[in-house]
Amino acid sequence: MSTQPRIAVVTGASSGIGEATARRLAAEGFHVVLGARRFERIKAVAAEIDGTPLALDVTDAASVAAFVDQIPEANVLVNNAGGAFGLERVDAADEDNWRRMWETNVIGTLRLTKALLPKLIASGNGHVVTITSIAAQEIYDNGAGYTSAKHAQSALHRTLRGEELGKPVRFTEVLPGMVETEFSVVRFEGDAERAANVYQGLVPLVADDVADVIAFAVTRPEHVNLDQIVMKPRAQASATRAHRD
Ligand code: NAP
């Protein structure tokens, strides 16, 4: 058996769930490759965990190709880069917001997975973890741009489970509910007050909670495939129903 550390590639590792996952997988003994657009941030995290920071814009095919070219081998890919932009009714939909959400969450996941899959399989024990959302299972008013992108990202991820059956690669989809990260600040274009209101009166999940579950999934024995993991704060019953004090 190889004594080299296993290699985990985490997209969107500059904040939130991705950063927490990079830190946690490093603590589990992985060598972590961190990708994101904000290079200074991933460089700082990488320095702390002895990882490798690489600039990555998942919406840019050339950036993804350059990123993957610098990764000779990989055991785990965490498709985490993504997010929501805006919150509007369909009859007032902002097409640019829709395009950004589809480009980042759906096409980004497609690009990274397609490019790294041969290396993951060649490792003899590969694993693709995709962070979708409860928005991949539910829809809500004003959220169609995001919920449709997350539904599509989930369909893409789950299709691979069948297509790659028989090969040494596992597929795990993690579907979080409310997690307090930069997610809502990004969704509301920097409006911190509006973002804070999303988590008002309840205890949301934090990025470490999700990282914990990802670490659990990728450290199971290689014959064990956790297909889908839905996780929400205790105070949240669905995308549209939460208890607030
Ligand atoms: P976050 O703190 O805003 O992190 C998003 C990450 O994605 C950042 O590191 C960002 O890095 C990266 N990213 C965005 N666009 C990118 C691009 N074009 N290329 C490369 N990286 C890009 O939010 P988060 O909550 O941790 O979100 C992580 C994932 O969890 C997303 O897929 C999100 O949809 C999902 N999720 C979040 C929640 C929640 O409530 N927070 C719930 C369910 C699912 P740069 O800006 O530096 O590129």
Tab-separated table of C-alpha atoms and ligand atoms in Angstrom:
chain	number	residue	atom	x	y	z
A	1	MET	CA	0.000	0.000	0.000
A	2	SER	CA	1.172	3.531	-0.808
A	3	THR	CA	2.476	5.610	2.070
A	4	GLN	CA	1.865	8.857	0.136
A	5	PRO	CA	-0.966	10.998	1.519
A	6	ARG	CA	-4.201	10.720	-0.424
A	7	ILE	CA	-4.983	13.842	-2.452
A	8	ALA	CA	-8.251	15.748	-2.043
A	9	VAL	CA	-9.227	18.555	-4.424
A	10	VAL	CA	-11.669	21.078	-2.940
A	11	THR	CA	-13.288	23.727	-5.152
A	12	GLY	CA	-14.497	26.969	-3.589
A	13	ALA	CA	-11.995	26.556	-0.738
A	14	SER	CA	-11.627	30.299	-0.070
A	15	SER	CA	-14.546	30.526	2.377
A	16	GLY	CA	-17.412	28.728	4.089
A	17	ILE	CA	-17.944	25.003	3.560
A	18	GLY	CA	-15.001	24.637	1.151
A	19	GLU	CA	-12.483	26.243	3.484
A	20	ALA	CA	-13.740	24.194	6.441
A	21	THR	CA	-13.568	21.025	4.326
A	22	ALA	CA	-10.007	21.777	3.214
A	23	ARG	CA	-8.955	22.229	6.839
A	24	ARG	CA	-10.783	19.113	7.986
A	25	LEU	CA	-9.492	16.836	5.221
A	26	ALA	CA	-5.939	18.025	5.918
A	27	ALA	CA	-6.496	17.097	9.578
A	28	GLU	CA	-7.605	13.638	8.358
A	29	GLY	CA	-4.238	13.226	6.608
A	30	PHE	CA	-5.075	14.255	3.039
A	31	HIS	CA	-2.891	16.517	0.949
A	32	VAL	CA	-5.433	19.156	-0.073
A	33	VAL	CA	-5.471	21.090	-3.355
A	34	LEU	CA	-7.490	24.274	-2.823
A	35	GLY	CA	-9.194	26.011	-5.757
A	36	ALA	CA	-11.029	29.371	-5.890
A	37	ARG	CA	-10.858	32.770	-7.577
A	38	ARG	CA	-9.676	34.672	-4.470
A	39	PHE	CA	-6.104	33.376	-4.608
A	40	GLU	CA	-4.783	35.287	-1.582
A	41	ARG	CA	-7.364	33.574	0.599
A	42	ILE	CA	-6.611	30.020	-0.545
A	43	LYS	CA	-2.902	30.766	-0.344
A	44	ALA	CA	-3.278	31.727	3.328
A	45	VAL	CA	-5.373	28.636	4.167
A	46	ALA	CA	-3.009	26.366	2.220
A	47	ALA	CA	-0.028	27.731	4.142
A	48	GLU	CA	-1.714	26.743	7.412
A	49	ILE	CA	-2.564	23.194	6.339
A	50	ASP	CA	0.415	22.470	4.102
A	51	GLY	CA	-1.839	22.287	1.057
A	52	THR	CA	-1.539	23.477	-2.546
A	53	PRO	CA	-3.436	26.621	-3.606
A	54	LEU	CA	-4.350	26.871	-7.299
A	55	ALA	CA	-6.335	29.675	-8.922
A	56	LEU	CA	-9.637	28.404	-10.296
A	57	ASP	CA	-12.677	29.918	-11.942
A	58	VAL	CA	-15.089	27.054	-12.605
A	59	THR	CA	-17.005	29.197	-15.122
A	60	ASP	CA	-13.922	29.451	-17.347
A	61	ALA	CA	-12.983	26.321	-19.332
A	62	ALA	CA	-9.363	27.449	-19.769
A	63	SER	CA	-9.002	28.045	-16.024
A	64	VAL	CA	-10.369	24.566	-15.251
A	65	ALA	CA	-8.017	22.967	-17.812
A	66	ALA	CA	-4.992	24.792	-16.340
A	67	PHE	CA	-6.089	23.819	-12.805
A	68	VAL	CA	-6.456	20.121	-13.634
A	69	ASP	CA	-3.163	20.057	-15.577
A	70	GLN	CA	-1.372	20.976	-12.351
A	71	ILE	CA	-2.903	18.020	-10.467
A	72	PRO	CA	-1.088	14.828	-11.499
A	73	GLU	CA	-3.208	12.549	-9.325
A	74	ALA	CA	-6.279	12.772	-7.123
A	75	ASN	CA	-8.338	10.526	-4.849
A	76	VAL	CA	-11.138	12.857	-3.785
A	77	LEU	CA	-12.903	15.720	-5.565
A	78	VAL	CA	-15.232	17.933	-3.539
A	79	ASN	CA	-17.447	19.909	-5.937
A	80	ASN	CA	-18.281	22.744	-3.566
A	81	ALA	CA	-17.840	25.959	-5.610
A	82	GLY	CA	-21.244	27.471	-6.125
A	83	GLY	CA	-23.879	29.673	-4.677
A	84	ALA	CA	-26.969	31.771	-5.244
A	85	PHE	CA	-27.270	35.171	-6.880
A	86	GLY	CA	-30.438	37.124	-6.180
A	87	LEU	CA	-33.939	36.129	-5.176
A	88	GLU	CA	-36.618	37.047	-7.707
A	89	ARG	CA	-39.927	35.791	-9.003
A	90	VAL	CA	-39.811	34.010	-12.352
A	91	ASP	CA	-41.825	36.821	-13.972
A	92	ALA	CA	-39.071	39.237	-12.886
A	93	ALA	CA	-36.127	36.884	-13.417
A	94	ASP	CA	-32.710	38.412	-13.967
A	95	GLU	CA	-31.171	36.354	-16.780
A	96	ASP	CA	-27.626	37.286	-15.777
A	97	ASN	CA	-28.222	35.900	-12.285
A	98	TRP	CA	-29.661	32.706	-13.760
A	99	ARG	CA	-26.722	32.324	-16.128
A	100	ARG	CA	-24.188	32.814	-13.293
A	101	MET	CA	-25.932	30.245	-11.094
A	102	TRP	CA	-26.108	27.667	-13.887
A	103	GLU	CA	-22.541	28.361	-15.023
A	104	THR	CA	-21.123	28.026	-11.505
A	105	ASN	CA	-23.160	25.241	-9.928
A	106	VAL	CA	-23.998	23.076	-12.956
A	107	ILE	CA	-21.417	23.615	-15.690
A	108	GLY	CA	-18.677	24.136	-13.072
A	109	THR	CA	-19.419	20.759	-11.489
A	110	LEU	CA	-19.605	19.156	-14.945
A	111	ARG	CA	-16.224	20.605	-15.979
A	112	LEU	CA	-14.333	19.624	-12.831
A	113	THR	CA	-15.833	16.164	-12.641
A	114	LYS	CA	-15.276	15.412	-16.319
A	115	ALA	CA	-11.666	16.589	-16.184
A	116	LEU	CA	-10.686	14.822	-12.951
A	117	LEU	CA	-12.659	11.580	-13.290
A	118	PRO	CA	-9.906	9.692	-15.190
A	119	LYS	CA	-7.402	10.546	-12.439
A	120	LEU	CA	-9.843	9.652	-9.659
A	121	ILE	CA	-10.520	6.257	-11.254
A	122	ALA	CA	-6.805	5.685	-11.952
A	123	SER	CA	-6.135	6.145	-8.210
A	124	GLY	CA	-7.924	2.840	-7.621
A	125	ASN	CA	-10.142	4.394	-4.927
A	126	GLY	CA	-11.673	7.652	-6.148
A	127	HIS	CA	-14.499	9.672	-4.611
A	128	VAL	CA	-16.599	12.555	-5.926
A	129	VAL	CA	-18.483	14.549	-3.287
A	130	THR	CA	-20.881	17.178	-4.630
A	131	ILE	CA	-22.418	19.825	-2.402
A	132	THR	CA	-25.873	20.494	-3.773
A	133	SER	CA	-28.537	21.699	-1.319
A	134	ILE	CA	-32.028	20.983	-0.049
A	135	ALA	CA	-32.779	23.309	-2.993
A	136	ALA	CA	-31.955	20.256	-5.139
A	137	GLN	CA	-35.057	18.544	-3.712
A	138	GLU	CA	-37.413	21.428	-2.990
A	139	ILE	CA	-38.472	24.595	-4.750
A	140	TYR	CA	-39.501	27.897	-3.145
A	141	ASP	CA	-41.006	31.185	-4.314
A	142	ASN	CA	-38.416	33.620	-5.738
A	143	GLY	CA	-35.742	30.907	-5.777
A	144	ALA	CA	-36.176	29.223	-9.174
A	145	GLY	CA	-32.810	30.336	-10.549
A	146	TYR	CA	-31.015	28.616	-7.660
A	147	THR	CA	-33.360	25.661	-7.121
A	148	SER	CA	-33.309	24.796	-10.834
A	149	ALA	CA	-29.500	24.960	-10.893
A	150	LYS	CA	-29.220	22.770	-7.784
A	151	HIS	CA	-31.758	20.258	-9.192
A	152	ALA	CA	-29.660	20.060	-12.377
A	153	GLN	CA	-26.383	19.739	-10.456
A	154	SER	CA	-27.914	16.895	-8.448
A	155	ALA	CA	-29.187	15.126	-11.586
A	156	LEU	CA	-25.718	15.369	-13.132
A	157	HIS	CA	-24.042	14.001	-10.004
A	158	ARG	CA	-26.515	11.127	-9.509
A	159	THR	CA	-26.277	10.086	-13.152
A	160	LEU	CA	-22.566	9.409	-12.657
A	161	ARG	CA	-23.350	6.848	-9.947
A	162	GLY	CA	-24.891	4.599	-12.614
A	163	GLU	CA	-22.622	5.472	-15.515
A	164	GLU	CA	-19.432	4.700	-13.570
A	165	LEU	CA	-20.799	1.604	-11.820
A	166	GLY	CA	-18.143	-1.113	-11.666
A	167	LYS	CA	-15.257	1.368	-11.583
A	168	PRO	CA	-13.315	2.185	-8.383
A	169	VAL	CA	-15.014	5.513	-7.700
A	170	ARG	CA	-17.681	6.551	-5.194
A	171	PHE	CA	-20.258	9.324	-5.470
A	172	THR	CA	-21.695	11.178	-2.486
A	173	GLU	CA	-24.155	14.065	-2.668
A	174	VAL	CA	-24.410	16.280	0.419
A	175	LEU	CA	-27.607	18.360	0.612
A	176	PRO	CA	-27.380	21.011	3.347
A	177	GLY	CA	-30.132	23.281	4.570
A	178	MET	CA	-29.235	26.596	6.205
A	179	VAL	CA	-25.490	27.025	6.799
A	180	GLU	CA	-24.157	30.373	8.000
A	181	THR	CA	-21.307	31.229	5.597
A	182	GLU	CA	-20.769	34.024	3.053
A	183	PHE	CA	-23.583	32.397	1.024
A	184	SER	CA	-26.310	34.948	1.875
A	185	VAL	CA	-23.927	37.919	1.708
A	186	VAL	CA	-23.089	36.823	-1.859
A	187	ARG	CA	-26.765	36.184	-2.677
A	188	PHE	CA	-27.701	39.697	-1.518
A	189	GLU	CA	-24.674	41.346	-3.173
A	190	GLY	CA	-22.908	42.333	0.041
A	191	ASP	CA	-25.996	43.390	2.045
A	192	ALA	CA	-24.807	42.003	5.416
A	193	GLU	CA	-27.948	43.023	7.307
A	194	ARG	CA	-30.271	41.245	4.883
A	195	ALA	CA	-27.955	38.209	4.996
A	196	ALA	CA	-27.977	38.133	8.825
A	197	ASN	CA	-31.798	38.141	8.814
A	198	VAL	CA	-31.784	34.746	7.090
A	199	TYR	CA	-30.337	33.196	10.272
A	200	GLN	CA	-32.255	35.376	12.762
A	201	GLY	CA	-33.779	33.585	15.747
A	202	LEU	CA	-32.385	30.117	15.055
A	203	VAL	CA	-29.136	28.215	15.298
A	204	PRO	CA	-28.012	27.487	11.723
A	205	LEU	CA	-25.497	24.870	10.676
A	206	VAL	CA	-21.918	26.119	10.450
A	207	ALA	CA	-19.389	25.190	7.772
A	208	ASP	CA	-17.602	22.782	10.143
A	209	ASP	CA	-20.815	20.752	10.518
A	210	VAL	CA	-20.839	20.088	6.780
A	211	ALA	CA	-17.078	19.464	6.665
A	212	ASP	CA	-17.564	16.882	9.402
A	213	VAL	CA	-20.067	14.952	7.280
A	214	ILE	CA	-17.867	15.158	4.164
A	215	ALA	CA	-14.897	13.850	6.157
A	216	PHE	CA	-17.056	10.977	7.455
A	217	ALA	CA	-18.170	10.015	3.932
A	218	VAL	CA	-14.668	9.973	2.442
A	219	THR	CA	-13.111	8.047	5.318
A	220	ARG	CA	-15.499	5.053	5.151
A	221	PRO	CA	-14.063	1.763	3.867
A	222	GLU	CA	-13.864	1.857	0.083
A	223	HIS	CA	-16.781	-0.551	-0.484
A	224	VAL	CA	-19.159	1.804	1.396
A	225	ASN	CA	-20.888	4.466	-0.740
A	226	LEU	CA	-22.965	7.072	1.094
A	227	ASP	CA	-25.180	8.168	-1.795
A	228	GLN	CA	-27.103	11.159	-0.402
A	229	ILE	CA	-26.846	12.963	2.908
A	230	VAL	CA	-29.484	15.584	3.742
A	231	MET	CA	-28.586	17.760	6.740
A	232	LYS	CA	-30.424	20.691	8.276
A	233	PRO	CA	-30.384	22.665	11.519
A	234	ARG	CA	-32.740	21.176	14.123
A	235	ALA	CA	-34.861	24.328	13.800
A	236	GLN	CA	-35.382	23.882	10.050
A	237	ALA	CA	-37.972	21.440	8.707
A	238	SER	CA	-37.809	22.398	5.029
A	239	ALA	CA	-36.592	25.144	2.706
A	240	THR	CA	-39.661	27.204	3.613
A	241	ARG	CA	-40.316	26.186	7.222
A	242	ALA	CA	-38.150	27.035	10.219
A	243	HIS	CA	-38.792	27.705	13.883
A	244	ARG	CA	-37.492	31.082	15.050
A	245	ASP	CA	-37.400	32.272	18.667
B	1	NAP	P1	-19.551	30.789	0.416
B	1	NAP	O1	-18.949	31.036	1.746
B	1	NAP	O2	-20.063	31.962	-0.363
B	1	NAP	O3	-18.501	29.973	-0.471
B	1	NAP	C1	-18.645	29.791	-1.865
B	1	NAP	C2	-17.313	29.338	-2.434
B	1	NAP	O4	-17.492	29.090	-3.850
B	1	NAP	C3	-16.230	30.385	-2.285
B	1	NAP	O5	-15.042	29.773	-1.873
B	1	NAP	C4	-16.084	30.956	-3.695
B	1	NAP	O6	-14.723	31.318	-3.935
B	1	NAP	C5	-16.434	29.718	-4.530
B	1	NAP	N1	-16.818	30.104	-5.880
B	1	NAP	C6	-17.893	30.841	-6.272
B	1	NAP	N2	-17.859	31.026	-7.603
B	1	NAP	C7	-16.737	30.400	-8.046
B	1	NAP	C8	-16.128	30.245	-9.323
B	1	NAP	N3	-16.675	30.796	-10.429
B	1	NAP	N4	-14.979	29.534	-9.434
B	1	NAP	C9	-14.416	28.991	-8.335
B	1	NAP	N5	-14.938	29.094	-7.097
B	1	NAP	C10	-16.077	29.802	-6.967
B	1	NAP	O7	-20.800	29.809	0.542
B	1	NAP	P2	-20.944	28.291	1.089
B	1	NAP	O8	-22.205	28.264	1.852
B	1	NAP	O9	-19.706	27.791	1.708
B	1	NAP	O10	-21.233	27.544	-0.299
B	1	NAP	C11	-20.558	26.353	-0.690
B	1	NAP	C12	-21.543	25.450	-1.439
B	1	NAP	O11	-22.562	25.020	-0.554
B	1	NAP	C13	-22.245	26.099	-2.630
B	1	NAP	O12	-22.308	25.181	-3.700
B	1	NAP	C14	-23.642	26.386	-2.081
B	1	NAP	O13	-24.600	26.447	-3.110
B	1	NAP	C15	-23.816	25.193	-1.159
B	1	NAP	N6	-24.840	25.336	-0.121
B	1	NAP	C16	-24.784	26.358	0.784
B	1	NAP	C17	-25.793	26.453	1.752
B	1	NAP	C18	-25.813	27.556	2.776
B	1	NAP	O14	-26.870	27.759	3.404
B	1	NAP	N7	-24.738	28.247	3.011
B	1	NAP	C19	-26.823	25.512	1.776
B	1	NAP	C20	-26.833	24.495	0.855
B	1	NAP	C21	-25.838	24.407	-0.090
B	1	NAP	P3	-14.220	32.603	-4.757
B	1	NAP	O15	-15.289	33.664	-4.635
B	1	NAP	O16	-12.932	32.953	-4.087
B	1	NAP	O17	-14.026	32.098	-6.162
